[in-house]
JSON list of C-alpha atoms in Angstrom, two decimals:
[
{"chain": "A", "resi": 1, "resn": "ASP", "atom": "CA", "xyz": [72.38, 50.93, 44.42]},
{"chain": "A", "resi": 2, "resn": "GLN", "atom": "CA", "xyz": [74.32, 54.20, 44.24]},
{"chain": "A", "resi": 3, "resn": "GLN", "atom": "CA", "xyz": [73.53, 56.24, 47.31]},
{"chain": "A", "resi": 4, "resn": "VAL", "atom": "CA", "xyz": [75.73, 59.14, 46.19]},
{"chain": "A", "resi": 5, "resn": "LYS", "atom": "CA", "xyz": [75.56, 60.17, 42.55]},
{"chain": "A", "resi": 6, "resn": "GLN", "atom": "CA", "xyz": [77.63, 62.55, 40.51]},
{"chain": "A", "resi": 7, "resn": "ASN", "atom": "CA", "xyz": [75.85, 62.49, 37.21]},
{"chain": "A", "resi": 8, "resn": "SER", "atom": "CA", "xyz": [78.33, 64.56, 35.22]},
{"chain": "A", "resi": 9, "resn": "PRO", "atom": "CA", "xyz": [81.48, 62.55, 34.43]},
{"chain": "A", "resi": 10, "resn": "SER", "atom": "CA", "xyz": [83.18, 65.71, 33.21]},
{"chain": "A", "resi": 11, "resn": "LEU", "atom": "CA", "xyz": [82.80, 69.49, 33.12]},
{"chain": "A", "resi": 12, "resn": "SER", "atom": "CA", "xyz": [84.71, 72.08, 31.12]},
{"chain": "A", "resi": 13, "resn": "VAL", "atom": "CA", "xyz": [84.87, 75.69, 32.34]},
{"chain": "A", "resi": 14, "resn": "GLN", "atom": "CA", "xyz": [86.68, 78.80, 31.17]},
{"chain": "A", "resi": 15, "resn": "GLU", "atom": "CA", "xyz": [89.38, 80.13, 33.48]},
{"chain": "A", "resi": 16, "resn": "GLY", "atom": "CA", "xyz": [88.01, 82.92, 35.68]},
{"chain": "A", "resi": 17, "resn": "ARG", "atom": "CA", "xyz": [84.41, 81.73, 35.45]},
{"chain": "A", "resi": 18, "resn": "ILE", "atom": "CA", "xyz": [82.41, 79.82, 38.04]},
{"chain": "A", "resi": 19, "resn": "SER", "atom": "CA", "xyz": [82.61, 76.03, 38.21]},
{"chain": "A", "resi": 20, "resn": "ILE", "atom": "CA", "xyz": [79.58, 74.25, 39.67]},
{"chain": "A", "resi": 21, "resn": "LEU", "atom": "CA", "xyz": [79.86, 70.58, 40.54]},
{"chain": "A", "resi": 22, "resn": "ASN", "atom": "CA", "xyz": [76.75, 68.70, 41.56]},
{"chain": "A", "resi": 23, "resn": "CYS", "atom": "CA", "xyz": [76.04, 65.71, 43.77]},
{"chain": "A", "resi": 24, "resn": "ASP", "atom": "CA", "xyz": [72.76, 63.95, 44.60]},
{"chain": "A", "resi": 25, "resn": "TYR", "atom": "CA", "xyz": [72.11, 61.45, 47.36]},
{"chain": "A", "resi": 26, "resn": "THR", "atom": "CA", "xyz": [69.30, 59.08, 48.16]},
{"chain": "A", "resi": 27, "resn": "ASN", "atom": "CA", "xyz": [69.83, 58.23, 51.83]},
{"chain": "A", "resi": 28, "resn": "SER", "atom": "CA", "xyz": [68.02, 60.78, 53.99]},
{"chain": "A", "resi": 29, "resn": "MET", "atom": "CA", "xyz": [70.06, 59.62, 56.98]},
{"chain": "A", "resi": 30, "resn": "PHE", "atom": "CA", "xyz": [73.23, 61.20, 55.55]},
{"chain": "A", "resi": 31, "resn": "ASP", "atom": "CA", "xyz": [74.10, 64.22, 57.64]},
{"chain": "A", "resi": 32, "resn": "TYR", "atom": "CA", "xyz": [77.72, 64.99, 56.78]},
{"chain": "A", "resi": 33, "resn": "PHE", "atom": "CA", "xyz": [79.08, 65.67, 53.33]},
{"chain": "A", "resi": 34, "resn": "LEU", "atom": "CA", "xyz": [82.58, 66.19, 52.03]},
{"chain": "A", "resi": 35, "resn": "TRP", "atom": "CA", "xyz": [84.27, 67.17, 48.79]},
{"chain": "A", "resi": 36, "resn": "TYR", "atom": "CA", "xyz": [87.66, 65.81, 47.82]},
{"chain": "A", "resi": 37, "resn": "LYS", "atom": "CA", "xyz": [89.89, 66.77, 44.91]},
{"chain": "A", "resi": 38, "resn": "LYS", "atom": "CA", "xyz": [92.12, 64.27, 43.15]},
{"chain": "A", "resi": 39, "resn": "TYR", "atom": "CA", "xyz": [95.01, 64.86, 40.75]},
{"chain": "A", "resi": 40, "resn": "PRO", "atom": "CA", "xyz": [96.33, 62.01, 38.56]},
{"chain": "A", "resi": 41, "resn": "ALA", "atom": "CA", "xyz": [98.69, 59.62, 40.36]},
{"chain": "A", "resi": 42, "resn": "GLU", "atom": "CA", "xyz": [97.86, 61.19, 43.73]},
{"chain": "A", "resi": 43, "resn": "GLY", "atom": "CA", "xyz": [95.42, 60.35, 46.50]},
{"chain": "A", "resi": 44, "resn": "PRO", "atom": "CA", "xyz": [92.24, 62.36, 47.06]},
{"chain": "A", "resi": 45, "resn": "THR", "atom": "CA", "xyz": [92.73, 65.56, 49.06]},
{"chain": "A", "resi": 46, "resn": "PHE", "atom": "CA", "xyz": [90.08, 66.95, 51.40]},
{"chain": "A", "resi": 47, "resn": "LEU", "atom": "CA", "xyz": [88.60, 70.22, 50.15]},
{"chain": "A", "resi": 48, "resn": "ILE", "atom": "CA", "xyz": [85.56, 71.26, 52.14]},
{"chain": "A", "resi": 49, "resn": "SER", "atom": "CA", "xyz": [82.73, 69.74, 54.17]},
{"chain": "A", "resi": 50, "resn": "ILE", "atom": "CA", "xyz": [79.25, 70.59, 55.41]},
{"chain": "A", "resi": 51, "resn": "SER", "atom": "CA", "xyz": [76.98, 69.16, 58.05]},
{"chain": "A", "resi": 52, "resn": "SER", "atom": "CA", "xyz": [73.24, 68.91, 57.62]},
{"chain": "A", "resi": 53, "resn": "ILE", "atom": "CA", "xyz": [72.62, 71.63, 60.19]},
{"chain": "A", "resi": 54, "resn": "LYS", "atom": "CA", "xyz": [73.93, 74.14, 57.66]},
{"chain": "A", "resi": 55, "resn": "ASP", "atom": "CA", "xyz": [72.97, 74.95, 54.11]},
{"chain": "A", "resi": 56, "resn": "LYS", "atom": "CA", "xyz": [76.18, 76.69, 53.11]},
{"chain": "A", "resi": 57, "resn": "ASN", "atom": "CA", "xyz": [79.86, 76.54, 53.97]},
{"chain": "A", "resi": 58, "resn": "GLU", "atom": "CA", "xyz": [82.53, 78.75, 52.48]},
{"chain": "A", "resi": 59, "resn": "ASP", "atom": "CA", "xyz": [86.31, 78.49, 52.35]},
{"chain": "A", "resi": 60, "resn": "GLY", "atom": "CA", "xyz": [88.04, 80.98, 50.12]},
{"chain": "A", "resi": 61, "resn": "ARG", "atom": "CA", "xyz": [87.11, 80.33, 46.49]},
{"chain": "A", "resi": 62, "resn": "PHE", "atom": "CA", "xyz": [85.16, 77.20, 47.45]},
{"chain": "A", "resi": 63, "resn": "THR", "atom": "CA", "xyz": [81.56, 77.15, 48.63]},
{"chain": "A", "resi": 64, "resn": "VAL", "atom": "CA", "xyz": [79.40, 74.11, 49.25]},
{"chain": "A", "resi": 65, "resn": "PHE", "atom": "CA", "xyz": [75.61, 74.40, 49.23]},
{"chain": "A", "resi": 66, "resn": "LEU", "atom": "CA", "xyz": [73.30, 71.78, 50.71]},
{"chain": "A", "resi": 67, "resn": "ASN", "atom": "CA", "xyz": [69.61, 71.43, 49.82]},
{"chain": "A", "resi": 68, "resn": "LYS", "atom": "CA", "xyz": [68.27, 68.75, 52.14]},
{"chain": "A", "resi": 69, "resn": "SER", "atom": "CA", "xyz": [64.76, 68.70, 50.73]},
{"chain": "A", "resi": 70, "resn": "ALA", "atom": "CA", "xyz": [66.15, 67.99, 47.26]},
{"chain": "A", "resi": 71, "resn": "LYS", "atom": "CA", "xyz": [68.93, 65.73, 48.62]},
{"chain": "A", "resi": 72, "resn": "HIS", "atom": "CA", "xyz": [71.35, 67.74, 46.57]},
{"chain": "A", "resi": 73, "resn": "LEU", "atom": "CA", "xyz": [74.64, 69.46, 47.19]},
{"chain": "A", "resi": 74, "resn": "SER", "atom": "CA", "xyz": [76.87, 71.51, 44.97]},
{"chain": "A", "resi": 75, "resn": "LEU", "atom": "CA", "xyz": [80.41, 72.81, 45.04]},
{"chain": "A", "resi": 76, "resn": "HIS", "atom": "CA", "xyz": [81.05, 76.26, 43.60]},
{"chain": "A", "resi": 77, "resn": "ILE", "atom": "CA", "xyz": [84.55, 77.38, 42.66]},
{"chain": "A", "resi": 78, "resn": "VAL", "atom": "CA", "xyz": [84.91, 81.10, 41.96]},
{"chain": "A", "resi": 79, "resn": "PRO", "atom": "CA", "xyz": [86.98, 82.13, 40.11]},
{"chain": "A", "resi": 80, "resn": "SER", "atom": "CA", "xyz": [88.14, 78.92, 38.47]},
{"chain": "A", "resi": 81, "resn": "GLN", "atom": "CA", "xyz": [91.89, 78.56, 38.02]},
{"chain": "A", "resi": 82, "resn": "PRO", "atom": "CA", "xyz": [93.98, 76.13, 35.92]},
{"chain": "A", "resi": 83, "resn": "GLY", "atom": "CA", "xyz": [95.14, 74.36, 39.10]},
{"chain": "A", "resi": 84, "resn": "ASP", "atom": "CA", "xyz": [91.52, 73.45, 39.80]},
{"chain": "A", "resi": 85, "resn": "SER", "atom": "CA", "xyz": [91.61, 70.94, 36.93]},
{"chain": "A", "resi": 86, "resn": "ALA", "atom": "CA", "xyz": [91.16, 67.62, 38.74]},
{"chain": "A", "resi": 87, "resn": "VAL", "atom": "CA", "xyz": [88.61, 64.96, 39.56]},
{"chain": "A", "resi": 88, "resn": "TYR", "atom": "CA", "xyz": [86.21, 66.02, 42.32]},
{"chain": "A", "resi": 89, "resn": "PHE", "atom": "CA", "xyz": [84.55, 63.44, 44.56]},
{"chain": "A", "resi": 90, "resn": "CYS", "atom": "CA", "xyz": [81.50, 63.96, 46.71]},
{"chain": "A", "resi": 91, "resn": "ALA", "atom": "CA", "xyz": [81.22, 61.76, 49.82]},
{"chain": "A", "resi": 92, "resn": "ALA", "atom": "CA", "xyz": [78.57, 61.36, 52.50]},
{"chain": "A", "resi": 93, "resn": "SER", "atom": "CA", "xyz": [78.20, 59.73, 55.87]},
{"chain": "A", "resi": 94, "resn": "VAL", "atom": "CA", "xyz": [75.66, 59.01, 58.58]},
{"chain": "A", "resi": 95, "resn": "GLY", "atom": "CA", "xyz": [76.66, 60.58, 61.84]},
{"chain": "A", "resi": 96, "resn": "PHE", "atom": "CA", "xyz": [78.39, 63.96, 61.79]},
{"chain": "A", "resi": 97, "resn": "MET", "atom": "CA", "xyz": [80.86, 62.83, 64.39]},
{"chain": "A", "resi": 98, "resn": "SER", "atom": "CA", "xyz": [81.47, 59.47, 62.73]},
{"chain": "A", "resi": 99, "resn": "ASN", "atom": "CA", "xyz": [82.57, 60.17, 59.21]},
{"chain": "A", "resi": 100, "resn": "TYR", "atom": "CA", "xyz": [84.70, 57.09, 58.93]},
{"chain": "A", "resi": 101, "resn": "GLN", "atom": "CA", "xyz": [82.04, 55.28, 56.90]},
{"chain": "A", "resi": 102, "resn": "LEU", "atom": "CA", "xyz": [82.06, 57.42, 53.79]},
{"chain": "A", "resi": 103, "resn": "ILE", "atom": "CA", "xyz": [79.94, 56.65, 50.74]},
{"chain": "A", "resi": 104, "resn": "TRP", "atom": "CA", "xyz": [81.58, 58.05, 47.63]},
{"chain": "A", "resi": 105, "resn": "GLY", "atom": "CA", "xyz": [80.30, 59.36, 44.33]},
{"chain": "A", "resi": 106, "resn": "ALA", "atom": "CA", "xyz": [81.93, 58.33, 41.07]},
{"chain": "A", "resi": 107, "resn": "GLY", "atom": "CA", "xyz": [83.65, 61.69, 40.60]},
{"chain": "A", "resi": 108, "resn": "THR", "atom": "CA", "xyz": [83.47, 64.57, 38.11]},
{"chain": "A", "resi": 109, "resn": "LYS", "atom": "CA", "xyz": [86.48, 65.53, 36.05]},
{"chain": "A", "resi": 110, "resn": "LEU", "atom": "CA", "xyz": [86.79, 69.33, 35.95]},
{"chain": "A", "resi": 111, "resn": "ILE", "atom": "CA", "xyz": [88.77, 70.86, 33.10]},
{"chain": "A", "resi": 112, "resn": "ILE", "atom": "CA", "xyz": [89.64, 74.55, 33.31]},
{"chain": "A", "resi": 113, "resn": "LYS", "atom": "CA", "xyz": [90.31, 76.03, 29.89]},
{"chain": "A", "resi": 114, "resn": "PRO", "atom": "CA", "xyz": [92.81, 78.93, 29.63]},
{"chain": "B", "resi": 1, "resn": "ASP", "atom": "CA", "xyz": [104.17, 66.80, 58.71]},
{"chain": "B", "resi": 2, "resn": "ALA", "atom": "CA", "xyz": [104.64, 63.70, 56.56]},
{"chain": "B", "resi": 3, "resn": "GLY", "atom": "CA", "xyz": [101.48, 62.47, 54.93]},
{"chain": "B", "resi": 4, "resn": "VAL", "atom": "CA", "xyz": [100.23, 58.93, 54.58]},
{"chain": "B", "resi": 5, "resn": "ILE", "atom": "CA", "xyz": [102.96, 56.86, 52.94]},
{"chain": "B", "resi": 6, "resn": "GLN", "atom": "CA", "xyz": [102.17, 53.89, 50.77]},
{"chain": "B", "resi": 7, "resn": "SER", "atom": "CA", "xyz": [104.54, 51.40, 49.16]},
{"chain": "B", "resi": 8, "resn": "PRO", "atom": "CA", "xyz": [105.12, 50.27, 46.56]},
{"chain": "B", "resi": 9, "resn": "ARG", "atom": "CA", "xyz": [103.70, 52.94, 44.22]},
{"chain": "B", "resi": 10, "resn": "HIS", "atom": "CA", "xyz": [103.39, 50.40, 41.42]},
{"chain": "B", "resi": 11, "resn": "GLU", "atom": "CA", "xyz": [103.27, 46.60, 41.50]},
{"chain": "B", "resi": 12, "resn": "VAL", "atom": "CA", "xyz": [103.11, 44.30, 38.52]},
{"chain": "B", "resi": 13, "resn": "THR", "atom": "CA", "xyz": [102.96, 40.59, 39.16]},
{"chain": "B", "resi": 14, "resn": "GLU", "atom": "CA", "xyz": [101.61, 37.37, 37.73]},
{"chain": "B", "resi": 15, "resn": "MET", "atom": "CA", "xyz": [98.37, 35.85, 38.85]},
{"chain": "B", "resi": 16, "resn": "GLY", "atom": "CA", "xyz": [98.71, 33.41, 41.68]},
{"chain": "B", "resi": 17, "resn": "GLN", "atom": "CA", "xyz": [101.46, 35.37, 43.37]},
{"chain": "B", "resi": 18, "resn": "GLU", "atom": "CA", "xyz": [101.14, 36.90, 46.82]},
{"chain": "B", "resi": 19, "resn": "VAL", "atom": "CA", "xyz": [100.94, 40.69, 46.90]},
{"chain": "B", "resi": 20, "resn": "THR", "atom": "CA", "xyz": [101.60, 42.82, 49.97]},
{"chain": "B", "resi": 21, "resn": "LEU", "atom": "CA", "xyz": [100.74, 46.51, 50.06]},
{"chain": "B", "resi": 22, "resn": "ARG", "atom": "CA", "xyz": [102.07, 48.69, 52.85]},
{"chain": "B", "resi": 23, "resn": "CYS", "atom": "CA", "xyz": [100.88, 51.83, 54.57]},
{"chain": "B", "resi": 24, "resn": "LYS", "atom": "CA", "xyz": [102.30, 54.18, 57.16]},
{"chain": "B", "resi": 25, "resn": "PRO", "atom": "CA", "xyz": [99.56, 56.45, 58.55]},
{"chain": "B", "resi": 26, "resn": "ILE", "atom": "CA", "xyz": [100.09, 60.00, 59.77]},
{"chain": "B", "resi": 27, "resn": "SER", "atom": "CA", "xyz": [101.51, 59.99, 63.28]},
{"chain": "B", "resi": 28, "resn": "GLY", "atom": "CA", "xyz": [98.82, 60.44, 65.91]},
{"chain": "B", "resi": 29, "resn": "HIS", "atom": "CA", "xyz": [95.98, 59.29, 63.67]},
{"chain": "B", "resi": 30, "resn": "ASP", "atom": "CA", "xyz": [93.98, 56.51, 65.25]},
{"chain": "B", "resi": 31, "resn": "TYR", "atom": "CA", "xyz": [91.86, 55.46, 62.29]},
{"chain": "B", "resi": 32, "resn": "LEU", "atom": "CA", "xyz": [93.24, 53.72, 59.20]},
{"chain": "B", "resi": 33, "resn": "PHE", "atom": "CA", "xyz": [91.32, 52.82, 56.05]},
{"chain": "B", "resi": 34, "resn": "TRP", "atom": "CA", "xyz": [92.05, 50.70, 53.01]},
{"chain": "B", "resi": 35, "resn": "TYR", "atom": "CA", "xyz": [90.22, 51.56, 49.77]},
{"chain": "B", "resi": 36, "resn": "ARG", "atom": "CA", "xyz": [90.21, 50.14, 46.27]},
{"chain": "B", "resi": 37, "resn": "GLN", "atom": "CA", "xyz": [89.48, 52.25, 43.20]},
{"chain": "B", "resi": 38, "resn": "THR", "atom": "CA", "xyz": [88.41, 50.76, 39.87]},
{"chain": "B", "resi": 39, "resn": "MET", "atom": "CA", "xyz": [86.74, 52.24, 36.81]},
{"chain": "B", "resi": 40, "resn": "MET", "atom": "CA", "xyz": [83.71, 50.02, 37.28]},
{"chain": "B", "resi": 41, "resn": "ARG", "atom": "CA", "xyz": [83.09, 50.43, 41.00]},
{"chain": "B", "resi": 42, "resn": "GLY", "atom": "CA", "xyz": [84.79, 53.70, 41.88]},
{"chain": "B", "resi": 43, "resn": "LEU", "atom": "CA", "xyz": [86.21, 54.11, 45.38]},
{"chain": "B", "resi": 44, "resn": "GLU", "atom": "CA", "xyz": [85.28, 51.26, 47.71]},
{"chain": "B", "resi": 45, "resn": "LEU", "atom": "CA", "xyz": [86.10, 50.92, 51.39]},
{"chain": "B", "resi": 46, "resn": "LEU", "atom": "CA", "xyz": [87.66, 47.53, 52.05]},
{"chain": "B", "resi": 47, "resn": "ILE", "atom": "CA", "xyz": [88.40, 47.66, 55.78]},
{"chain": "B", "resi": 48, "resn": "TYR", "atom": "CA", "xyz": [89.12, 50.14, 58.53]},
{"chain": "B", "resi": 49, "resn": "PHE", "atom": "CA", "xyz": [90.95, 50.03, 61.85]},
{"chain": "B", "resi": 50, "resn": "ASN", "atom": "CA", "xyz": [90.58, 52.03, 65.03]},
{"chain": "B", "resi": 51, "resn": "ASN", "atom": "CA", "xyz": [93.53, 51.96, 67.41]},
{"chain": "B", "resi": 52, "resn": "ASN", "atom": "CA", "xyz": [95.01, 49.05, 65.41]},
{"chain": "B", "resi": 53, "resn": "VAL", "atom": "CA", "xyz": [91.85, 46.93, 65.78]},
{"chain": "B", "resi": 54, "resn": "PRO", "atom": "CA", "xyz": [89.85, 45.99, 62.66]},
{"chain": "B", "resi": 55, "resn": "ILE", "atom": "CA", "xyz": [86.36, 47.46, 63.06]},
{"chain": "B", "resi": 56, "resn": "ASP", "atom": "CA", "xyz": [84.63, 46.69, 59.78]},
{"chain": "B", "resi": 57, "resn": "ASP", "atom": "CA", "xyz": [85.95, 44.37, 57.10]},
{"chain": "B", "resi": 58, "resn": "SER", "atom": "CA", "xyz": [82.66, 43.90, 55.27]},
{"chain": "B", "resi": 59, "resn": "GLY", "atom": "CA", "xyz": [84.15, 45.49, 52.16]},
{"chain": "B", "resi": 60, "resn": "MET", "atom": "CA", "xyz": [86.89, 42.91, 51.80]},
{"chain": "B", "resi": 61, "resn": "PRO", "atom": "CA", "xyz": [85.93, 41.08, 48.61]},
{"chain": "B", "resi": 62, "resn": "GLU", "atom": "CA", "xyz": [87.07, 37.56, 49.43]},
{"chain": "B", "resi": 63, "resn": "ASP", "atom": "CA", "xyz": [89.12, 35.43, 51.76]},
{"chain": "B", "resi": 64, "resn": "ARG", "atom": "CA", "xyz": [92.07, 36.01, 49.47]},
{"chain": "B", "resi": 65, "resn": "PHE", "atom": "CA", "xyz": [92.26, 39.49, 50.96]},
{"chain": "B", "resi": 66, "resn": "SER", "atom": "CA", "xyz": [93.59, 40.11, 54.45]},
{"chain": "B", "resi": 67, "resn": "ALA", "atom": "CA", "xyz": [94.72, 43.22, 56.33]},
{"chain": "B", "resi": 68, "resn": "LYS", "atom": "CA", "xyz": [96.71, 43.69, 59.49]},
{"chain": "B", "resi": 69, "resn": "MET", "atom": "CA", "xyz": [97.79, 46.58, 61.65]},
{"chain": "B", "resi": 70, "resn": "PRO", "atom": "CA", "xyz": [100.46, 45.30, 64.05]},
{"chain": "B", "resi": 71, "resn": "ASN", "atom": "CA", "xyz": [101.15, 48.76, 65.46]},
{"chain": "B", "resi": 72, "resn": "ALA", "atom": "CA", "xyz": [99.99, 52.35, 65.19]},
{"chain": "B", "resi": 73, "resn": "SER", "atom": "CA", "xyz": [102.47, 53.21, 62.44]},
{"chain": "B", "resi": 74, "resn": "PHE", "atom": "CA", "xyz": [102.10, 50.33, 60.00]},
{"chain": "B", "resi": 75, "resn": "SER", "atom": "CA", "xyz": [99.45, 48.37, 58.15]},
{"chain": "B", "resi": 76, "resn": "THR", "atom": "CA", "xyz": [99.50, 45.80, 55.36]},
{"chain": "B", "resi": 77, "resn": "LEU", "atom": "CA", "xyz": [96.94, 44.62, 52.84]},
{"chain": "B", "resi": 78, "resn": "LYS", "atom": "CA", "xyz": [97.71, 41.18, 51.46]},
{"chain": "B", "resi": 79, "resn": "ILE", "atom": "CA", "xyz": [96.22, 39.37, 48.48]},
{"chain": "B", "resi": 80, "resn": "GLN", "atom": "CA", "xyz": [96.97, 35.67, 48.19]},
{"chain": "B", "resi": 81, "resn": "PRO", "atom": "CA", "xyz": [96.60, 34.29, 45.59]},
{"chain": "B", "resi": 82, "resn": "SER", "atom": "CA", "xyz": [96.24, 37.34, 43.34]},
{"chain": "B", "resi": 83, "resn": "GLU", "atom": "CA", "xyz": [93.95, 37.35, 40.29]},
{"chain": "B", "resi": 84, "resn": "PRO", "atom": "CA", "xyz": [93.75, 39.69, 37.26]},
{"chain": "B", "resi": 85, "resn": "ARG", "atom": "CA", "xyz": [90.46, 41.16, 38.56]},
{"chain": "B", "resi": 86, "resn": "ASP", "atom": "CA", "xyz": [92.34, 42.46, 41.60]},
{"chain": "B", "resi": 87, "resn": "SER", "atom": "CA", "xyz": [94.06, 44.99, 39.34]},
{"chain": "B", "resi": 88, "resn": "ALA", "atom": "CA", "xyz": [93.19, 48.44, 40.71]},
{"chain": "B", "resi": 89, "resn": "VAL", "atom": "CA", "xyz": [94.58, 51.38, 42.62]},
{"chain": "B", "resi": 90, "resn": "TYR", "atom": "CA", "xyz": [94.64, 50.71, 46.35]},
{"chain": "B", "resi": 91, "resn": "PHE", "atom": "CA", "xyz": [94.56, 53.69, 48.70]},
{"chain": "B", "resi": 92, "resn": "CYS", "atom": "CA", "xyz": [95.31, 53.92, 52.37]},
{"chain": "B", "resi": 93, "resn": "ALA", "atom": "CA", "xyz": [93.90, 56.79, 54.44]},
{"chain": "B", "resi": 94, "resn": "SER", "atom": "CA", "xyz": [94.10, 57.84, 58.07]},
{"chain": "B", "resi": 95, "resn": "LYS", "atom": "CA", "xyz": [92.32, 60.28, 60.36]},
{"chain": "B", "resi": 96, "resn": "ARG", "atom": "CA", "xyz": [92.71, 61.61, 63.87]},
{"chain": "B", "resi": 97, "resn": "THR", "atom": "CA", "xyz": [89.27, 61.90, 65.47]},
{"chain": "B", "resi": 98, "resn": "ASN", "atom": "CA", "xyz": [85.67, 61.39, 64.53]},
{"chain": "B", "resi": 99, "resn": "ASN", "atom": "CA", "xyz": [85.07, 64.86, 63.16]},
{"chain": "B", "resi": 100, "resn": "GLN", "atom": "CA", "xyz": [88.23, 65.12, 61.09]},
{"chain": "B", "resi": 101, "resn": "PRO", "atom": "CA", "xyz": [88.54, 64.33, 57.36]},
{"chain": "B", "resi": 102, "resn": "GLN", "atom": "CA", "xyz": [90.46, 61.36, 56.07]},
{"chain": "B", "resi": 103, "resn": "HIS", "atom": "CA", "xyz": [93.95, 61.96, 54.65]},
{"chain": "B", "resi": 104, "resn": "PHE", "atom": "CA", "xyz": [94.93, 59.74, 51.74]},
{"chain": "B", "resi": 105, "resn": "GLY", "atom": "CA", "xyz": [98.21, 58.32, 50.54]},
{"chain": "B", "resi": 106, "resn": "ASP", "atom": "CA", "xyz": [99.09, 58.45, 46.85]},
{"chain": "B", "resi": 107, "resn": "GLY", "atom": "CA", "xyz": [98.02, 54.86, 46.29]},
{"chain": "B", "resi": 108, "resn": "THR", "atom": "CA", "xyz": [99.51, 51.67, 44.93]},
{"chain": "B", "resi": 109, "resn": "ARG", "atom": "CA", "xyz": [98.71, 50.86, 41.31]},
{"chain": "B", "resi": 110, "resn": "LEU", "atom": "CA", "xyz": [98.44, 47.07, 41.17]},
{"chain": "B", "resi": 111, "resn": "SER", "atom": "CA", "xyz": [98.48, 45.12, 37.91]},
{"chain": "B", "resi": 112, "resn": "ILE", "atom": "CA", "xyz": [97.97, 41.37, 37.98]},
{"chain": "B", "resi": 113, "resn": "LEU", "atom": "CA", "xyz": [98.88, 39.73, 34.68]}
]
């Protein structure tokens, strides 16, 4: 039973345009969400997070939106750059202060076209 | 600041052999995690430690898998005997406090022939 789902295995976006990566979850107890980026042959790197008390968190070109009623979050990258080509993982946990038990999505491969 | 260091980066061995994966967490981090990534199951948490003590090993697949953390700067994940289905990328991660993100090493790609 996948509690965190990333339904798009891959996404192709033109350089300079907006990339939108989506993530759905089923466990209403999740209250802390993270996005990680992963390049080939490297470990995942933390990108941005959001707690359930917010519906938006922004960090430079990256914005995460949380819709609790829909159990949906999305990561927006504006503008997309070639270096953004990577696999993006969504992860969730119960307990904002206890994010050691992370439940991970399967990842979405983002390809930025020049 | 050095990141999480894992060794070896690649390991190829024959089934039945003992495999030992190593991890050096970031200094000052008091949580350490071992993950396994496969195409079929994605990223799975195997076990995690807090202050060198194993807290949850419910993700360890079988008794063939064991993990230790003898001190704050070193952990091992051992598979004995190894089987072809253990082939995967194994990641180690560490974190400082409860509200901090996990930092990952670059993984060990394990192939059991």
